[in-house]
Coordinates of C-alpha atoms in Angstrom, one line a residue:
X1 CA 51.3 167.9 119.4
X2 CA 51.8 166.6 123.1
X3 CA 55.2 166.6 123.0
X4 CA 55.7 169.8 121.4
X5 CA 53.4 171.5 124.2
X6 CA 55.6 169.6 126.4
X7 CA 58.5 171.0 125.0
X8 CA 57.4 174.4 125.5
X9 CA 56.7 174.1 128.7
X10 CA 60.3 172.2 129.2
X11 CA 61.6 175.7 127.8
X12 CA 59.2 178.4 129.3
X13 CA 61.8 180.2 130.9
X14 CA 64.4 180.1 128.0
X15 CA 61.4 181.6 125.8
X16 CA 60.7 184.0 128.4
X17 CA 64.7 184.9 128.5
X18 CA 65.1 185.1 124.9
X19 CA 61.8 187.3 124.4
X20 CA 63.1 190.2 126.7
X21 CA 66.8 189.8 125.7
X22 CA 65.2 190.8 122.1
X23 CA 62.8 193.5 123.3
X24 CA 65.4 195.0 125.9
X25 CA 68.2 194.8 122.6
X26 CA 66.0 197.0 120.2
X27 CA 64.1 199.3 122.6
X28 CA 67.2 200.5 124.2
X29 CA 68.7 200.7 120.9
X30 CA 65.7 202.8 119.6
X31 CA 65.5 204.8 122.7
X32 CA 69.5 205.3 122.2
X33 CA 69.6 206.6 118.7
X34 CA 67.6 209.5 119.9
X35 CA 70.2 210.4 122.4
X36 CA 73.1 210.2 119.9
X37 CA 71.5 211.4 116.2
X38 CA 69.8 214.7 117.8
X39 CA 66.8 216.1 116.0
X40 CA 67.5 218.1 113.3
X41 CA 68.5 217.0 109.8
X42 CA 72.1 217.8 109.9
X43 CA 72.8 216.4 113.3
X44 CA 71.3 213.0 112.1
X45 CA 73.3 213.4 108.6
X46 CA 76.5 214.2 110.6
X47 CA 75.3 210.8 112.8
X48 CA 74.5 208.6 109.8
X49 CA 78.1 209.5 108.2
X50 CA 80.0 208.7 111.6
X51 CA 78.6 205.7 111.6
X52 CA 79.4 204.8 108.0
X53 CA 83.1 206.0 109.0
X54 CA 83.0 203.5 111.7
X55 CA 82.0 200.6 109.8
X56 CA 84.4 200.7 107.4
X57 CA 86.6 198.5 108.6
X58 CA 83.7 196.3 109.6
X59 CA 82.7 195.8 106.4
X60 CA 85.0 192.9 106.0
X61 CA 82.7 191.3 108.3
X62 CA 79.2 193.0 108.3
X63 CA 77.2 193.6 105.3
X64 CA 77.5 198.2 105.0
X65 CA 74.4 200.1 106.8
X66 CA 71.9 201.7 104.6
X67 CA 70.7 204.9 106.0
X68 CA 71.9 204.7 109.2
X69 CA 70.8 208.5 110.0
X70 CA 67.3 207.0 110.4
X71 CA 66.2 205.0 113.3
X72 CA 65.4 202.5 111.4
X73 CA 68.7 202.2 109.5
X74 CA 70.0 202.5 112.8
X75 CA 68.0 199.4 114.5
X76 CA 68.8 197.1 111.9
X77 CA 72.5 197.8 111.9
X78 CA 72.9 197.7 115.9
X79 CA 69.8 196.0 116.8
X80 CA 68.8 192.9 114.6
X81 CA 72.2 192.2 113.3
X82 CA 73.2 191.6 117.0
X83 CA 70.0 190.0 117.9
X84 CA 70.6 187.5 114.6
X85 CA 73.9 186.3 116.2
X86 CA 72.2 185.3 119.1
X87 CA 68.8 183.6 117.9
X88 CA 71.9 181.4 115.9
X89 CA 73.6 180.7 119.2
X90 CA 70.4 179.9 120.8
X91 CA 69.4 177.3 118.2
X92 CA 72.6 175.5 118.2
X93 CA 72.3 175.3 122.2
X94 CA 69.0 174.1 121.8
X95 CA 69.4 171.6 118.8
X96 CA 72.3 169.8 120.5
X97 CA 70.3 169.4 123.5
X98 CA 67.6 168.1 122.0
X99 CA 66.4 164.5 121.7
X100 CA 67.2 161.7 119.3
X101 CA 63.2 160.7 119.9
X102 CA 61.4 164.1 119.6
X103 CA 63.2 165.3 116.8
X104 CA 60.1 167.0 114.8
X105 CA 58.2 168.4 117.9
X106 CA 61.2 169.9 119.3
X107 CA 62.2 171.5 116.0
X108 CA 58.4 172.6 115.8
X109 CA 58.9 173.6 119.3
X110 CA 61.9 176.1 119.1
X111 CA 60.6 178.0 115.9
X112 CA 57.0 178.7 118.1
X113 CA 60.0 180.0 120.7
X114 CA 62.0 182.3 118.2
X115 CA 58.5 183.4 116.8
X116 CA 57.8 184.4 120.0
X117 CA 61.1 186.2 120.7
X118 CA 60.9 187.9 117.2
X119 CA 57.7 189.4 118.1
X120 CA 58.9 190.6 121.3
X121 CA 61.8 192.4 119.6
X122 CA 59.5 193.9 116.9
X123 CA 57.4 195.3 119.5
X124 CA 60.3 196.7 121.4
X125 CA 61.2 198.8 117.9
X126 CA 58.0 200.2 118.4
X127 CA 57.7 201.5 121.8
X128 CA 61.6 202.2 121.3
X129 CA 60.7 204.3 117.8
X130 CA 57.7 205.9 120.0
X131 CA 59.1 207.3 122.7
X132 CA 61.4 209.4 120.1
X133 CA 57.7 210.3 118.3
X134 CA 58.7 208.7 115.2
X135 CA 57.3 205.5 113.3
X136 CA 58.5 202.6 111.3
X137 CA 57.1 200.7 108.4
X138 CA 55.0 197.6 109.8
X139 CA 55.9 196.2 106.6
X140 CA 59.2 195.7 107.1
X141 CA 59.2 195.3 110.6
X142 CA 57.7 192.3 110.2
X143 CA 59.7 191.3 107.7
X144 CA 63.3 192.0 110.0
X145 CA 61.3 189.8 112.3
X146 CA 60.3 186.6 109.9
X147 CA 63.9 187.0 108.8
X148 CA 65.0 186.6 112.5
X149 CA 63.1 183.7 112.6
X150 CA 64.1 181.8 109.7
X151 CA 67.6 182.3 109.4
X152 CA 67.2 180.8 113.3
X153 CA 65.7 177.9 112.3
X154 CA 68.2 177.1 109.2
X155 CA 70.6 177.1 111.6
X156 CA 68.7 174.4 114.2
X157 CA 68.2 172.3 111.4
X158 CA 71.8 172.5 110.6
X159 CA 72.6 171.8 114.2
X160 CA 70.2 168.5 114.4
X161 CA 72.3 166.8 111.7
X162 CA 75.1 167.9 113.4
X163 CA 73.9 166.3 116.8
X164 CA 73.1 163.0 115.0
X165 CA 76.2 162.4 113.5
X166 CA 79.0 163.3 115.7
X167 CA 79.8 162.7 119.3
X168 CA 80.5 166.1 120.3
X169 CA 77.9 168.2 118.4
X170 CA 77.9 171.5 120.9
X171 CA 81.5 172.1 119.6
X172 CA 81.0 170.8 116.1
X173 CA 77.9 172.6 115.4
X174 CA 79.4 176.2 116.9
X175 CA 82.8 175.3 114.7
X176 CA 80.1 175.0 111.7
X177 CA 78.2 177.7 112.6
X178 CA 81.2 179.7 112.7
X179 CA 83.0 178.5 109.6
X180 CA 79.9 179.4 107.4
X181 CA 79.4 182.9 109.1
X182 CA 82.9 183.6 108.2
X183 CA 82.4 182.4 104.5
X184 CA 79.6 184.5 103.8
X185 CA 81.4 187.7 105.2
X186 CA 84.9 187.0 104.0
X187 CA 83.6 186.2 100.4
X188 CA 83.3 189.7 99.6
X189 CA 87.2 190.3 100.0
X190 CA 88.2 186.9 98.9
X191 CA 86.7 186.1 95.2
X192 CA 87.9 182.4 95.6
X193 CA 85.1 181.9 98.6
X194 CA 82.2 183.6 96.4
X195 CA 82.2 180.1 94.3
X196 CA 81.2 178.7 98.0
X197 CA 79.2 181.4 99.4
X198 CA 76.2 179.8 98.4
X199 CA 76.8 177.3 101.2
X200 CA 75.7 179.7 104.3
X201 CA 72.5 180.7 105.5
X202 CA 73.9 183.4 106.2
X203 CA 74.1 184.9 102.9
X204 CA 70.6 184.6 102.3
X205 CA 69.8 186.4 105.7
X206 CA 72.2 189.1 104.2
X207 CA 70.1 189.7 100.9
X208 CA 67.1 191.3 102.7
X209 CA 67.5 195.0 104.1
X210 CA 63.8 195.6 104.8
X211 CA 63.9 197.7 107.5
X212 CA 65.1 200.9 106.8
X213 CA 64.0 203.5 103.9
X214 CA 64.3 202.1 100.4
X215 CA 65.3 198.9 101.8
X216 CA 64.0 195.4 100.4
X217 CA 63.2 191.9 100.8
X218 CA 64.2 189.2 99.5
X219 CA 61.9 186.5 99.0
X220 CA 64.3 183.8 97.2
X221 CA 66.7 184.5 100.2
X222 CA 63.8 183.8 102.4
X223 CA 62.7 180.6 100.5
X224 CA 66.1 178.9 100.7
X225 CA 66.5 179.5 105.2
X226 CA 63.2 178.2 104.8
X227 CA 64.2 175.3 102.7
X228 CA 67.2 175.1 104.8
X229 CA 65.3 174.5 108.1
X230 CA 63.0 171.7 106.3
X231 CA 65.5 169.8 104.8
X232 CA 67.7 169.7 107.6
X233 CA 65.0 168.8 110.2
X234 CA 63.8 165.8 107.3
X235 CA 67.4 164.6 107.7
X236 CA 68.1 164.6 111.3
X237 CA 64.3 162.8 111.3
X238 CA 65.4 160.0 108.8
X239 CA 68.3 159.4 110.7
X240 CA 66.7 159.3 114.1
X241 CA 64.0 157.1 113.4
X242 CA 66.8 154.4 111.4
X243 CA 68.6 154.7 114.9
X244 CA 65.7 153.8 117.2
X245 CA 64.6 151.1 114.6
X246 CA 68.4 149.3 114.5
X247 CA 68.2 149.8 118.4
X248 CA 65.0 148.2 118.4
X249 CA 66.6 144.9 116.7
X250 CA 67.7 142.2 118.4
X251 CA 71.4 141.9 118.1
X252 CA 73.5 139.0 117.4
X253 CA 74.7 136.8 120.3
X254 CA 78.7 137.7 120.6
X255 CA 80.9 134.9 119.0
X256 CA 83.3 132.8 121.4
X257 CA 85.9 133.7 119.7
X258 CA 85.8 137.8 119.6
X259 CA 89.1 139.1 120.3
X260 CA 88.9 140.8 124.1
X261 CA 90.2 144.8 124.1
X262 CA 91.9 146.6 126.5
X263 CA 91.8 150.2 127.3
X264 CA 94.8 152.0 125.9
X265 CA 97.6 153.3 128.4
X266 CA 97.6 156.8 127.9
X267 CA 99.6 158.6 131.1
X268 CA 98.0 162.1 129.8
X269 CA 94.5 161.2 130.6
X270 CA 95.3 161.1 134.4
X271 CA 96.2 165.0 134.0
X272 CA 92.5 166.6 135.0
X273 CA 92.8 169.2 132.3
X274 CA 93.9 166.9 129.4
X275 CA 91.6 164.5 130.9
X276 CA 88.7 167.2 130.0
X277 CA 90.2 167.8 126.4
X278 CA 90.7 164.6 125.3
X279 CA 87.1 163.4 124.0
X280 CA 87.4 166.9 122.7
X281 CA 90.4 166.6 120.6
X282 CA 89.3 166.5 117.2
X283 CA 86.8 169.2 117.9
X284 CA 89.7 171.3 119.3
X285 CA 92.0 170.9 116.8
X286 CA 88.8 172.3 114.2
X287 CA 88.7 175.6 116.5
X288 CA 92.5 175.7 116.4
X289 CA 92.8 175.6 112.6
X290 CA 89.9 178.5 112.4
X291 CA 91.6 180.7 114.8
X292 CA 94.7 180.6 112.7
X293 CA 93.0 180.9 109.5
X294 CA 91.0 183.8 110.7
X295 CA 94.3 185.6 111.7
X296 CA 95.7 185.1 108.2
X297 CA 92.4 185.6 106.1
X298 CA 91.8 188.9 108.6
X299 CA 95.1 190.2 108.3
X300 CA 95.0 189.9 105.0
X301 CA 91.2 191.2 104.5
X302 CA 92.8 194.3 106.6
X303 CA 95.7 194.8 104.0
X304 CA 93.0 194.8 100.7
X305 CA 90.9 197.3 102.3
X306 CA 94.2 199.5 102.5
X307 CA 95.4 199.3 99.0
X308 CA 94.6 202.9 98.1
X309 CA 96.7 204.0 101.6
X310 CA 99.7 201.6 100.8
X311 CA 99.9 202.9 97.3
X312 CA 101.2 206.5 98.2
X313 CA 105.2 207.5 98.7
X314 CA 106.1 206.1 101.8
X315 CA 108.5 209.1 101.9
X316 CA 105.6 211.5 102.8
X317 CA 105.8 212.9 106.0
X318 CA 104.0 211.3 108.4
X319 CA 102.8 208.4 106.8
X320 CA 104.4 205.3 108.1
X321 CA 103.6 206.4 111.5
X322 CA 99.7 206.8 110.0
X323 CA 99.6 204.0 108.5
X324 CA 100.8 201.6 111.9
X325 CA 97.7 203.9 113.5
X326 CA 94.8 202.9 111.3
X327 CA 96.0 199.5 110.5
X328 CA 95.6 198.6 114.2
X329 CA 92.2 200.8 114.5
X330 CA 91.2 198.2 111.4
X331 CA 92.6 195.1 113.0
X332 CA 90.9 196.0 116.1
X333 CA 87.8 196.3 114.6
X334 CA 88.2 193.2 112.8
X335 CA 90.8 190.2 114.0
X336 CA 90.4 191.8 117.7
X337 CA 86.4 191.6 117.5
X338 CA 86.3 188.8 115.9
X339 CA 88.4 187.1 118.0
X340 CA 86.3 188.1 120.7
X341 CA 83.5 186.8 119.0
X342 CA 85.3 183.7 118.6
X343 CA 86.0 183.3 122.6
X344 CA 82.8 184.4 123.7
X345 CA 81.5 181.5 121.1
X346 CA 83.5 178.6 122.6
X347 CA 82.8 180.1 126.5
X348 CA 79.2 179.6 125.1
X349 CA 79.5 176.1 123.8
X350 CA 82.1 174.7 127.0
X351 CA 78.5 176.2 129.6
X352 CA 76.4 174.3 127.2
X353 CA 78.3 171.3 127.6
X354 CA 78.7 171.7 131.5
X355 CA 74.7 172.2 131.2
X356 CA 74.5 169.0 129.3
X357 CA 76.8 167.2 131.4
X358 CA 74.0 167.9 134.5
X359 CA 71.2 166.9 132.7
X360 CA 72.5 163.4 130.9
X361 CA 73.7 162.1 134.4
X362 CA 77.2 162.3 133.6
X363 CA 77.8 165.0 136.7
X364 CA 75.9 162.9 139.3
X365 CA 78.5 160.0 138.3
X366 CA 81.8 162.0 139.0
X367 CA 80.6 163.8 142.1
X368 CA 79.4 160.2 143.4
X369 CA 83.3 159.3 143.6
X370 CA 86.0 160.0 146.0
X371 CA 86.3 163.1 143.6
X372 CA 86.3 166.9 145.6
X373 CA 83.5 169.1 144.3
X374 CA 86.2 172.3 144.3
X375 CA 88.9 170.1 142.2
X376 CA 85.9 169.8 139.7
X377 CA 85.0 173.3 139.1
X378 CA 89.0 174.1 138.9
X379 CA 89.5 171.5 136.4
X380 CA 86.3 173.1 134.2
X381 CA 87.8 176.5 134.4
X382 CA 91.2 175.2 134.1
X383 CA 90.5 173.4 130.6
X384 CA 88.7 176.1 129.6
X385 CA 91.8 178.8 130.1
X386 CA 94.0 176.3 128.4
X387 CA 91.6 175.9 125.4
X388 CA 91.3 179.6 124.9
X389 CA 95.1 180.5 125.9
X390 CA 96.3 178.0 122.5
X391 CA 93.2 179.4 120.3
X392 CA 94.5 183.5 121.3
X393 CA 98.1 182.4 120.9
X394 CA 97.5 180.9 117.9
X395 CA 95.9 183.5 116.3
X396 CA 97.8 186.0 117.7
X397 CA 101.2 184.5 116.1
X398 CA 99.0 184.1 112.8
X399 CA 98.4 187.9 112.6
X400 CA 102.4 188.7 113.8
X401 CA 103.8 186.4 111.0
X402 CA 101.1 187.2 108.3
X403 CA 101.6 191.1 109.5
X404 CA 105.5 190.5 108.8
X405 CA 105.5 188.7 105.7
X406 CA 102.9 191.3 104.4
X407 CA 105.7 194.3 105.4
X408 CA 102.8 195.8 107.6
X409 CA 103.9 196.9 111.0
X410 CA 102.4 195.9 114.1
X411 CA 103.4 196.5 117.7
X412 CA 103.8 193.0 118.9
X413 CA 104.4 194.4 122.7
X414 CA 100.5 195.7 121.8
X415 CA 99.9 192.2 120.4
X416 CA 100.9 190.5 123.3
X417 CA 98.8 192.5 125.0
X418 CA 95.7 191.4 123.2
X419 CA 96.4 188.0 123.1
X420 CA 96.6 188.2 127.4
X421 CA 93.2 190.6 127.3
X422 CA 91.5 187.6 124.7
X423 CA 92.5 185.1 127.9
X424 CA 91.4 187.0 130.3
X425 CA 87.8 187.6 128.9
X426 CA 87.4 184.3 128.2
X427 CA 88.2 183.4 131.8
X428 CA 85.9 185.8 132.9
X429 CA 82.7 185.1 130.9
X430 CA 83.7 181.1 132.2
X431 CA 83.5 181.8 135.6
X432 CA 80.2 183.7 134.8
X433 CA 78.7 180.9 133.0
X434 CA 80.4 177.8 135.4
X435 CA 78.5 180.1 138.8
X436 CA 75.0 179.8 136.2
X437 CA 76.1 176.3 135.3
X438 CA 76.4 175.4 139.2
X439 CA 73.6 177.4 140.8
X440 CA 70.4 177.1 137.7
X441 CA 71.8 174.7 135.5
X442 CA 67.9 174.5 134.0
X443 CA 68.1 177.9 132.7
X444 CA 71.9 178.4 132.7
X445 CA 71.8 178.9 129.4
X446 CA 69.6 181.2 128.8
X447 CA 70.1 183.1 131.8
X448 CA 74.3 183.3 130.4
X449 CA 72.9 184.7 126.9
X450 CA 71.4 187.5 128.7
X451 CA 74.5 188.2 130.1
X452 CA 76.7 188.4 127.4
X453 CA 74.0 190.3 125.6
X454 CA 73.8 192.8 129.1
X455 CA 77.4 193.0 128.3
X456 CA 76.8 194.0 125.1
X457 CA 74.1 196.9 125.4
X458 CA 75.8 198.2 128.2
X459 CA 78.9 198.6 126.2
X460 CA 76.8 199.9 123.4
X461 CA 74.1 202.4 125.1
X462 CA 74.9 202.7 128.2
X463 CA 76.8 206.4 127.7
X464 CA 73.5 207.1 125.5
X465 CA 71.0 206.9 128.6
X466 CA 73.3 208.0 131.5
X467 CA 73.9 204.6 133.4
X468 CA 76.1 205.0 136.1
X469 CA 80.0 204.6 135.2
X470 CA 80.0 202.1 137.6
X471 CA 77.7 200.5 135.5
X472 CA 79.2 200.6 132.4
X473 CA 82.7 199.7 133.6
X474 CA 81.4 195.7 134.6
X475 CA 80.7 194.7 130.3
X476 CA 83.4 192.7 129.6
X477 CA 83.2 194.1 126.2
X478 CA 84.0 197.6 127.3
X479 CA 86.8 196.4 129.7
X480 CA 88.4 194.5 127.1
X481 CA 88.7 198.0 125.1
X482 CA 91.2 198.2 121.7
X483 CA 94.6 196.9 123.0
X484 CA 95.9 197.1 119.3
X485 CA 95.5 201.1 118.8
X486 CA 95.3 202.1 122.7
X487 CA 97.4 199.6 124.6
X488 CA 96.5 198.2 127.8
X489 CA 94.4 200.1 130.6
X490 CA 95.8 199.3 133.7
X491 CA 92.2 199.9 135.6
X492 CA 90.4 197.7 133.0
X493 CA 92.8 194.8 133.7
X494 CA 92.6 195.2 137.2
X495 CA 88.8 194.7 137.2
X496 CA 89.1 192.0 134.7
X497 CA 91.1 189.9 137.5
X498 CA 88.6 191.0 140.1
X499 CA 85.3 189.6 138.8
X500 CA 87.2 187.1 137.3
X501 CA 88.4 185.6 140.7
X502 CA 84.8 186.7 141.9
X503 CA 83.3 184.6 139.7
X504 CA 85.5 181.8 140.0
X505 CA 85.7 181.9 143.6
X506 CA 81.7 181.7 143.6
X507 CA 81.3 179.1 141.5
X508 CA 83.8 177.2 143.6
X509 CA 81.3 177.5 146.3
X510 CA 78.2 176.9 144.4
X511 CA 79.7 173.5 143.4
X512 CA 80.2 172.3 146.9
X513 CA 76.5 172.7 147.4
X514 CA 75.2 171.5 144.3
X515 CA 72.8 169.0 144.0
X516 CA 73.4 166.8 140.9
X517 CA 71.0 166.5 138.9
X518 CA 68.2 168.6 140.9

């Protein structure tokens, strides 16, 4: 009990982070759908059937709303299936920088946290809902929030195994998490993955609608995430405690004759970048094979969904030119965000791993050699760029080639476009989270959440409440834009160099006064 207190208080500002990042997501949201749906019941029809227009390319990824005319259709579709993407990152975070020793008070320790930050969000719906004079069912409320909760703590527990059996669990955990996110969401275009799609939590989130009006909730779905969470934490348990017991033993005296090794001779590992990647590698190489995949799988997912489109006459006016225009509008609503997804996932788990770096000692080391403070943060930023230049390349030439072979055309100038803009936002959200990293590396983490998910609402609702242009122009989501349906904007880039070079630049600076390990 001790420790898990302690934990909390370890954590208190992560909590607090995490509780208004979910009460800020669905009271603006709530507040929002006021501004958009109107009043009467043909505005909000008009409302609910743009926004099942717009998702239905998403569906690939995303289960389809239900009712989103209502507010609470609405909330569930743009507020808790956001806010379930980020409790997930926040458990991986925090189960790979847990402890070996405390592995059951800081598992009990995290779901007291995401209790706490579902609750907030839950009571964000209903000052949200208020405000527009309306009301929700407690009922399911509660239930979006338990669901929240455990498909958060499935995924920890997935995590903790993850952290006790490889040596670089921040990247292996977010390639996991990844992997059986897509699973679950491809598996409705792809029959052979429904034989797997058993295998995510994920799916079992997805059974329960319980929000909005004749929604439901599934308790088996429920069961399993909580199985899920139990069994993993057991595991990661068993094999903690067998570690500290066969540390505990008293090895065996080294034989005379034990063959002496020498480090290998490897030239590349005096390059600073490469010198980054390499303990990486293998990790890497994972989150180069998914970005490919996911431009072939997409791609293809894209070319399914048009079947009925690609069956007319091409000789009808007009339609070659129509179909290049909505097969971009789906690719950029599917391989572009998901790509973006993708970056914004491995920015997350390189800050984590600068974080972790801090706290194990392993910073203090390097900045106590001959080594300048500047050269370090260039080298992080630089390994970084290079990691997320191959993984945009990558699966950039995957969707050009699969496009090709599929006789769908594609702009690859537009492309080549994307693939730069993919680059660039990834450099950007690194010199975000290296400046958090270098400045509050206690609550870096949480404090770089909130700002990818500041990003996102102001994206999202920040035309809705009449924020300032200004304002809405800094998300990196909304400067990245569509590149695939309408090319490059000249004034986004421009501003995408800027506070990319201002965050660099910054973070520069906050190295050279940084305190290791403070």
């Amino acid at each position: 009990m001790r420790a898990t207190l302690r934990a909390l208080s370890e954590g208190r500002w992560t909590i607090a982070a995490f509780a208004l990042a979910g009460f800020a997501m669905t009271v603006l949201q709530s507040m929002a759908y006021f501004r958009m749906a109107g009043h009467t019941f043909a505005e909000r029809a008009a409302f609910g059937y743009s926004l099942s227009l717009q998702a239905v390319a998403g569906d690939i990824l995303f289960q389809p709303p239900i009712h989103p005319e209502t507010v609470a259709g609405y909330v569930e579709l743009r507020a808790f299936a956001p806010l379930a993407i980020v409790f997930v990152a926040w458990a991986m975070v925090s189960a790979t920088a847990s402890t070996s020793r405390e592995t059951v008070s800081r598992a009990s320790a995290f779901a007291i946290s995401v209790v706490i930050a579902a609750a907030s969000a839950c009571v964000g719906v209903l000052i949200g809902v208020a405000s527009g004079g309306e009301k929700v069912s407690w009922i399911g409320l509660v239930e979006a929030g338990v669901l929240l909760v455990a498909l958060a703590i499935a995924c920890y527990a997935i995590c903790l195994v993850v952290v006790h059996i490889s040596p670089a669990a921040t990247l292996v955990a977010a390639s996991l998490l990844l992997a059986l996110f897509f699973l679950n969401s491809l598996s409705g275009v792809f029959a052979q993955l429904a034989a797997a799609r058993w295998l995510s939590p994920f799916r079992y989130y997805d059974l329960s609608t319980p929000l909005p009006p004749s929604g439901h909730f599934d308790v088996f779905g429920f069961v399993v995430l909580l199985a899920i969470a139990l069994a993993g934490t057991s595991v990661a348990a068993v094999i903690s405690a067998r570690r500290a017991g066969a540390a505990a033993t008293p090895s065996a005296p080294a034989s005379p004759g034990r063959t002496a090794r020498e480090p290998i001779n490897a030239s590349l590992l005096a390059v600073p970048v490469f010198r980054e990647l390499y303990p990486l590698r293998l990790a890497l190489a994972a989150w180069c094979v998914v970005a490919a995949a996911l431009g072939v799988l997409l791609v293809a997912a894209a070319q399914a969904s048009m079947q009925d489109l690609l069956a007319l006459p091409r000789g009808l006016p007009g339609l070659p030119q129509y179909i290049f225009v909505f097969y971009a509008q789906v690719l950029g609503q599917t391989w572009f965000d998901v790509a973006l997804l993708l970056l914004a996932a491995l920015v997350f788990a390189f800050v984590a791993r600068w974080v972790d770096d801090d706290r194990d000692g392993r910073l203090e080391t390097v900045l106590s050699a001959p080594y300048a403070r500047s050269s370090l943060a260039l080298e992080r930023l630089g390994t970084l760029a290079v990691t997320a230049g191959v993984l945009a390349a990558l699966s950039g030439l995957a969707v050009a080639f699969t496009s090709r072979n599929l006789n769908l055309a594609l702009d690859s100038t537009r492309l080549t476009d994307a693939c730069l803009l993919l680059l660039l936002f990834s450099a950007l959200l690194g010199g975000a989270g290296l400046l958090l990293a270098s400045t509050v590396p206690r609550a870096a983490m949480a404090w770089f959440g909130a700002l990818l998910l500041a990003g996102y609402l102001d994206d999202q609702v920040g035309g809705p409440l009449g924020l300032p242009r200004w304002v809405q122009d800094i998300s990196p989501f909304r400067l990245a834009g569509d590149p695939l349906a309408s090319g490059l904007d000249g004034r986004s880039v421009a501003l995408l160099l800027l506070l990319t070079l201002g965050f660099a630049g910054s973070s520069i600076l906050a190295m050279q006064r940084r305190d290791a390990g403070a």
